[in-house]
Amino acid sequence: MEKKKAYAIAVVRIALGLLFLYFAWDKVQAPKATAAIIEGCMFAPLIPTSNGFIYAIALVEALVGVCLVFGIATKKTSVLASILLLSIILIAQMPQDVVLLAVAIMLSITGSEVLCCKNFLV
């Protein structure tokens, strides 16, 4: 049963990583749409909406996605994912991202040792 739990956690980790890769790709494809979302939030005066800033966010999200998919520093990466998701919840007012935040917090606590690239390199 423990092996099944470990694989289930790995599947959730990979799915969250793929979702972050999608978030990044979406920002690269439509930076103006992301800027419009930021400009519509209550924190708009505090957050830059330049393409450079949006591409930087996309880069961070892509790195988080790659690290989660390959199981690199899962606990630390999940903490960063939690921070990014919390900012998405506050800025874009996307309540469904609370579930993703819960997944990221769970991964930051449990980690994930199955299907990690370090296991394939040893």
PDB file of C-alpha atoms in Angstrom, residues 34-106:
ATOM      1  CA  THR A  34      -1.761  38.485 -18.072  1.00  0.00           C
ATOM      2  CA  ALA A  35      -1.084  42.228 -17.818  1.00  0.00           C
ATOM      3  CA  ALA A  36      -4.818  42.907 -18.082  1.00  0.00           C
ATOM      4  CA  ILE A  37      -5.532  40.494 -15.230  1.00  0.00           C
ATOM      5  CA  ILE A  38      -2.892  42.196 -13.075  1.00  0.00           C
ATOM      6  CA  GLU A  39      -4.213  45.659 -13.939  1.00  0.00           C
ATOM      7  CA  GLY A  40      -7.691  44.575 -12.839  1.00  0.00           C
ATOM      8  CA  CYS A  41      -6.693  43.532  -9.344  1.00  0.00           C
ATOM      9  CA  MET A  42      -6.618  45.615  -6.188  1.00  0.00           C
ATOM     10  CA  PHE A  43      -2.810  45.320  -5.995  1.00  0.00           C
ATOM     11  CA  ALA A  44      -2.318  46.755  -9.508  1.00  0.00           C
ATOM     12  CA  PRO A  45      -0.289  49.794  -8.411  1.00  0.00           C
ATOM     13  CA  LEU A  46       2.236  47.512  -6.693  1.00  0.00           C
ATOM     14  CA  ILE A  47       2.812  45.044  -9.545  1.00  0.00           C
ATOM     15  CA  PRO A  48       4.597  45.885 -12.788  1.00  0.00           C
ATOM     16  CA  THR A  49       2.826  44.827 -15.979  1.00  0.00           C
ATOM     17  CA  SER A  50       5.689  45.123 -18.447  1.00  0.00           C
ATOM     18  CA  ASN A  51       6.337  42.236 -20.810  1.00  0.00           C
ATOM     19  CA  GLY A  52       9.734  41.725 -19.177  1.00  0.00           C
ATOM     20  CA  PHE A  53       8.178  41.198 -15.762  1.00  0.00           C
ATOM     21  CA  ILE A  54       5.548  38.832 -17.163  1.00  0.00           C
ATOM     22  CA  TYR A  55       8.231  36.838 -19.003  1.00  0.00           C
ATOM     23  CA  ALA A  56      10.209  36.647 -15.744  1.00  0.00           C
ATOM     24  CA  ILE A  57       7.156  35.205 -14.000  1.00  0.00           C
ATOM     25  CA  ALA A  58       6.771  32.743 -16.883  1.00  0.00           C
ATOM     26  CA  LEU A  59      10.411  31.701 -16.497  1.00  0.00           C
ATOM     27  CA  VAL A  60       9.972  31.058 -12.768  1.00  0.00           C
ATOM     28  CA  GLU A  61       6.776  29.081 -13.431  1.00  0.00           C
ATOM     29  CA  ALA A  62       8.542  27.055 -16.119  1.00  0.00           C
ATOM     30  CA  LEU A  63      11.428  26.266 -13.753  1.00  0.00           C
ATOM     31  CA  VAL A  64       8.969  25.209 -11.051  1.00  0.00           C
ATOM     32  CA  GLY A  65       7.169  23.036 -13.594  1.00  0.00           C
ATOM     33  CA  VAL A  66      10.335  21.331 -14.810  1.00  0.00           C
ATOM     34  CA  CYS A  67      11.569  20.737 -11.261  1.00  0.00           C
ATOM     35  CA  LEU A  68       8.236  19.219 -10.235  1.00  0.00           C
ATOM     36  CA  VAL A  69       7.959  17.014 -13.318  1.00  0.00           C
ATOM     37  CA  PHE A  70      11.467  15.653 -12.833  1.00  0.00           C
ATOM     38  CA  GLY A  71      11.294  15.575  -9.033  1.00  0.00           C
ATOM     39  CA  ILE A  72      14.165  17.993  -8.457  1.00  0.00           C
ATOM     40  CA  ALA A  73      14.206  19.498  -4.939  1.00  0.00           C
ATOM     41  CA  THR A  74      10.510  18.717  -4.620  1.00  0.00           C
ATOM     42  CA  LYS A  75       9.969  20.156  -1.147  1.00  0.00           C
ATOM     43  CA  LYS A  76      11.682  23.475  -1.892  1.00  0.00           C
ATOM     44  CA  THR A  77      10.100  23.732  -5.326  1.00  0.00           C
ATOM     45  CA  SER A  78       6.684  23.060  -3.806  1.00  0.00           C
ATOM     46  CA  VAL A  79       7.172  25.928  -1.354  1.00  0.00           C
ATOM     47  CA  LEU A  80       7.892  28.228  -4.315  1.00  0.00           C
ATOM     48  CA  ALA A  81       4.853  26.790  -6.119  1.00  0.00           C
ATOM     49  CA  SER A  82       2.747  27.559  -3.028  1.00  0.00           C
ATOM     50  CA  ILE A  83       3.913  31.173  -3.047  1.00  0.00           C
ATOM     51  CA  LEU A  84       3.140  31.512  -6.758  1.00  0.00           C
ATOM     52  CA  LEU A  85      -0.301  29.955  -6.326  1.00  0.00           C
ATOM     53  CA  LEU A  86      -1.089  32.191  -3.377  1.00  0.00           C
ATOM     54  CA  SER A  87      -0.207  35.211  -5.495  1.00  0.00           C
ATOM     55  CA  ILE A  88      -2.437  33.908  -8.306  1.00  0.00           C
ATOM     56  CA  ILE A  89      -5.291  33.501  -5.836  1.00  0.00           C
ATOM     57  CA  LEU A  90      -4.829  37.052  -4.544  1.00  0.00           C
ATOM     58  CA  ILE A  91      -4.189  38.759  -7.891  1.00  0.00           C
ATOM     59  CA  ALA A  92      -6.418  36.862 -10.317  1.00  0.00           C
ATOM     60  CA  GLN A  93      -9.012  36.003  -7.673  1.00  0.00           C
ATOM     61  CA  MET A  94      -9.158  32.397  -8.829  1.00  0.00           C
ATOM     62  CA  PRO A  95     -10.721  30.455  -5.936  1.00  0.00           C
ATOM     63  CA  GLN A  96     -10.253  27.098  -7.681  1.00  0.00           C
ATOM     64  CA  ASP A  97      -6.500  27.529  -7.284  1.00  0.00           C
ATOM     65  CA  VAL A  98      -6.954  26.883  -3.558  1.00  0.00           C
ATOM     66  CA  VAL A  99      -6.971  23.164  -4.429  1.00  0.00           C
ATOM     67  CA  LEU A 100      -3.680  23.558  -6.296  1.00  0.00           C
ATOM     68  CA  LEU A 101      -2.297  25.465  -3.315  1.00  0.00           C
ATOM     69  CA  ALA A 102      -3.296  22.560  -1.052  1.00  0.00           C
ATOM     70  CA  VAL A 103      -1.524  20.130  -3.401  1.00  0.00           C
ATOM     71  CA  ALA A 104       1.630  22.257  -3.393  1.00  0.00           C
ATOM     72  CA  ILE A 105       1.577  22.486   0.410  1.00  0.00           C
ATOM     73  CA  MET A 106       1.093  18.719   0.662  1.00  0.00           C
TER      74      MET A 106
END
